[in-house]
PDB file of C-alpha atoms in Angstrom:
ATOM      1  CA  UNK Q 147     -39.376 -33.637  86.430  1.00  0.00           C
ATOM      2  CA  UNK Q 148     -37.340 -35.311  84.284  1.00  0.00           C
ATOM      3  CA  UNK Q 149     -36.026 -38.665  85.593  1.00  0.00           C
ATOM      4  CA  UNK Q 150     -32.512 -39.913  84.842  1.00  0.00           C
ATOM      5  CA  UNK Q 151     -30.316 -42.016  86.624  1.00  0.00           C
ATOM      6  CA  UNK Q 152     -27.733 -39.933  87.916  1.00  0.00           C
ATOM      7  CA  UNK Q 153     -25.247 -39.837  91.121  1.00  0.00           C
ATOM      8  CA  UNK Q 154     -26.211 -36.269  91.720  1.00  0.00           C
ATOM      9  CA  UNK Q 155     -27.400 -35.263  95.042  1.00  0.00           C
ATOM     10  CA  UNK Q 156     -28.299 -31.923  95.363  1.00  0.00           C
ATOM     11  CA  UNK Q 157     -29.586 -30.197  98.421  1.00  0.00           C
ATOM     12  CA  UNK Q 158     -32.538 -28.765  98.566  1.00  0.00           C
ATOM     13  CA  UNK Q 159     -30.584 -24.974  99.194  1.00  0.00           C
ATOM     14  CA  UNK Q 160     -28.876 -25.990  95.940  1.00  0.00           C
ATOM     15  CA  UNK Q 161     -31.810 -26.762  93.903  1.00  0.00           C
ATOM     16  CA  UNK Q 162     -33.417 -23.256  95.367  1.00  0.00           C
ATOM     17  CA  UNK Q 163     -30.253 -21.412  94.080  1.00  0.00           C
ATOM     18  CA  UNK Q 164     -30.800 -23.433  90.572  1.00  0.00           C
ATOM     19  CA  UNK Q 165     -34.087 -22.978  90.376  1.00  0.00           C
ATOM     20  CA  UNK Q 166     -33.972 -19.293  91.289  1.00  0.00           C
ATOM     21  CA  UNK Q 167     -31.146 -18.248  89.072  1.00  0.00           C
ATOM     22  CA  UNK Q 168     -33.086 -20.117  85.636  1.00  0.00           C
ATOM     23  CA  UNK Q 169     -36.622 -18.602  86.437  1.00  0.00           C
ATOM     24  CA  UNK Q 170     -35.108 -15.056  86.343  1.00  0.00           C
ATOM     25  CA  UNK Q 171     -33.469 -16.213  83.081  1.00  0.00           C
ATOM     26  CA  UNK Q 172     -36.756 -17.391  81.772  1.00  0.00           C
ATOM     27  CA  UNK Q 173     -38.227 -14.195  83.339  1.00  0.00           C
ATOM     28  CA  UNK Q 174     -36.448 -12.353  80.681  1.00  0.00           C
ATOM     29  CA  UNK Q 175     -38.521 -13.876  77.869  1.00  0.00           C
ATOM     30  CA  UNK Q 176     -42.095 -14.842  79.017  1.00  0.00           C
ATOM     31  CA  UNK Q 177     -43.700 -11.996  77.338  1.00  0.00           C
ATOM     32  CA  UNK Q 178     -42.514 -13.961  73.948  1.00  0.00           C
ATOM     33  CA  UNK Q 179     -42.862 -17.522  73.623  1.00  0.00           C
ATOM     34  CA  UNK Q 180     -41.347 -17.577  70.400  1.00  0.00           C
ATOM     35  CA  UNK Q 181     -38.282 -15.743  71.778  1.00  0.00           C
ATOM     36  CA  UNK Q 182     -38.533 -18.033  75.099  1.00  0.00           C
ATOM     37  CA  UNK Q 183     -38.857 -21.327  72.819  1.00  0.00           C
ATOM     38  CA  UNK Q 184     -35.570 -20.106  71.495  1.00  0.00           C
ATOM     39  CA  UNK Q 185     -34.015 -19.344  74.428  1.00  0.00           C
ATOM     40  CA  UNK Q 186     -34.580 -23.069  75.754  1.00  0.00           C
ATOM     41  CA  UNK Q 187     -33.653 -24.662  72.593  1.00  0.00           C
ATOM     42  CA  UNK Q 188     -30.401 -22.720  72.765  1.00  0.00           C
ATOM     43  CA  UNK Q 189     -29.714 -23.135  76.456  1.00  0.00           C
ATOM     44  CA  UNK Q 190     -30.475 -26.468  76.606  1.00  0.00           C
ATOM     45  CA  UNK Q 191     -27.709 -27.039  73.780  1.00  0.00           C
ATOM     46  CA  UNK Q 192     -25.123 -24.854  75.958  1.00  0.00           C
ATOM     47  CA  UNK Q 193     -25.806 -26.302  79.049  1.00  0.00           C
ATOM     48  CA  UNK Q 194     -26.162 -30.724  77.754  1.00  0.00           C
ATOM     49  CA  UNK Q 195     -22.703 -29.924  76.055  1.00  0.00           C
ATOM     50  CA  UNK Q 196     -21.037 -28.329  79.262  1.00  0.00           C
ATOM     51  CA  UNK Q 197     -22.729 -30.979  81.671  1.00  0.00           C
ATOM     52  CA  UNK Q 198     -21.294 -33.700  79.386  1.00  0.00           C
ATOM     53  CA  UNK Q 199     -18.079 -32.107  79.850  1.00  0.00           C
ATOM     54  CA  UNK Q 200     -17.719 -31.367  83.240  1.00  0.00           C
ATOM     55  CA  UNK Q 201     -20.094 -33.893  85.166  1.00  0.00           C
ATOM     56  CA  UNK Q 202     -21.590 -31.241  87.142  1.00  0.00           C
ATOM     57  CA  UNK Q 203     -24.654 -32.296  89.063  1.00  0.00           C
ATOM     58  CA  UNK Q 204     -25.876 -28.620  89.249  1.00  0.00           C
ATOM     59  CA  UNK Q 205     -25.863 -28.514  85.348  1.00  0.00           C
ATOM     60  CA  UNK Q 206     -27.197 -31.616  85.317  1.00  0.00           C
ATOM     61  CA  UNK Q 207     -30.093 -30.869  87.584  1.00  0.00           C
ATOM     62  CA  UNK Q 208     -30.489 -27.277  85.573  1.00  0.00           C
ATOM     63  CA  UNK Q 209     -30.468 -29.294  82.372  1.00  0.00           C
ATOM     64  CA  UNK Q 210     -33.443 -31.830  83.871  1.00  0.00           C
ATOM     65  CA  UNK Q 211     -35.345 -28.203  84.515  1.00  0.00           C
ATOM     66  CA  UNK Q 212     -35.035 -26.987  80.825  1.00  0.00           C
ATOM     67  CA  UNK Q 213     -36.005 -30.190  79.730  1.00  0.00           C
ATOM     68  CA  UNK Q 214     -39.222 -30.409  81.742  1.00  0.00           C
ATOM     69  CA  UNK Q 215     -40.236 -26.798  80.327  1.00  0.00           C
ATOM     70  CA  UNK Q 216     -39.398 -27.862  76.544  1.00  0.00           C
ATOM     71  CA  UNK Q 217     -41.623 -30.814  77.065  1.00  0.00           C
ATOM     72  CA  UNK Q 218     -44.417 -28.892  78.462  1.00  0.00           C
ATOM     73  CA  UNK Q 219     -44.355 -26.698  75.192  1.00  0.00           C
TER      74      UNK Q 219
END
């Protein structure tokens, strides 16, 4: 996982929700890694700009997810 110093503290029911709710995204393109290289490039754009925006550890902790997948590309 990404590491970043951050006052986030997530639970571990939150991270579950996180997780869940972006592997069903990702669900939608793993039959097409061009179209699911995309899709992370594009997401992780969307969701850096709202997390810098609204401090949200949730988006943060979604953002250090979509990171970790981009680097394992």
């Amino acid at each position: 996982m990404t590491t970043k110093k951050s006052s986030c503290i997530l639970s571990a029911a939150e991270k579950l929700v996180v997780q869940n709710m972006y592997q069903n995204l990702k669900s939608q393109y793993n039959n097409n890694i061009s179209k699911l290289s995309d899709f992370l490039n594009t997401f992780q754009s969307m969701v850096k700009d709202e997390a810098q925006l609204s401090k949200s550890c949730t988006l943060e902790y979604l953002l250090s997810l979509i990171e970790d997948d981009l680097g394992s590309q």
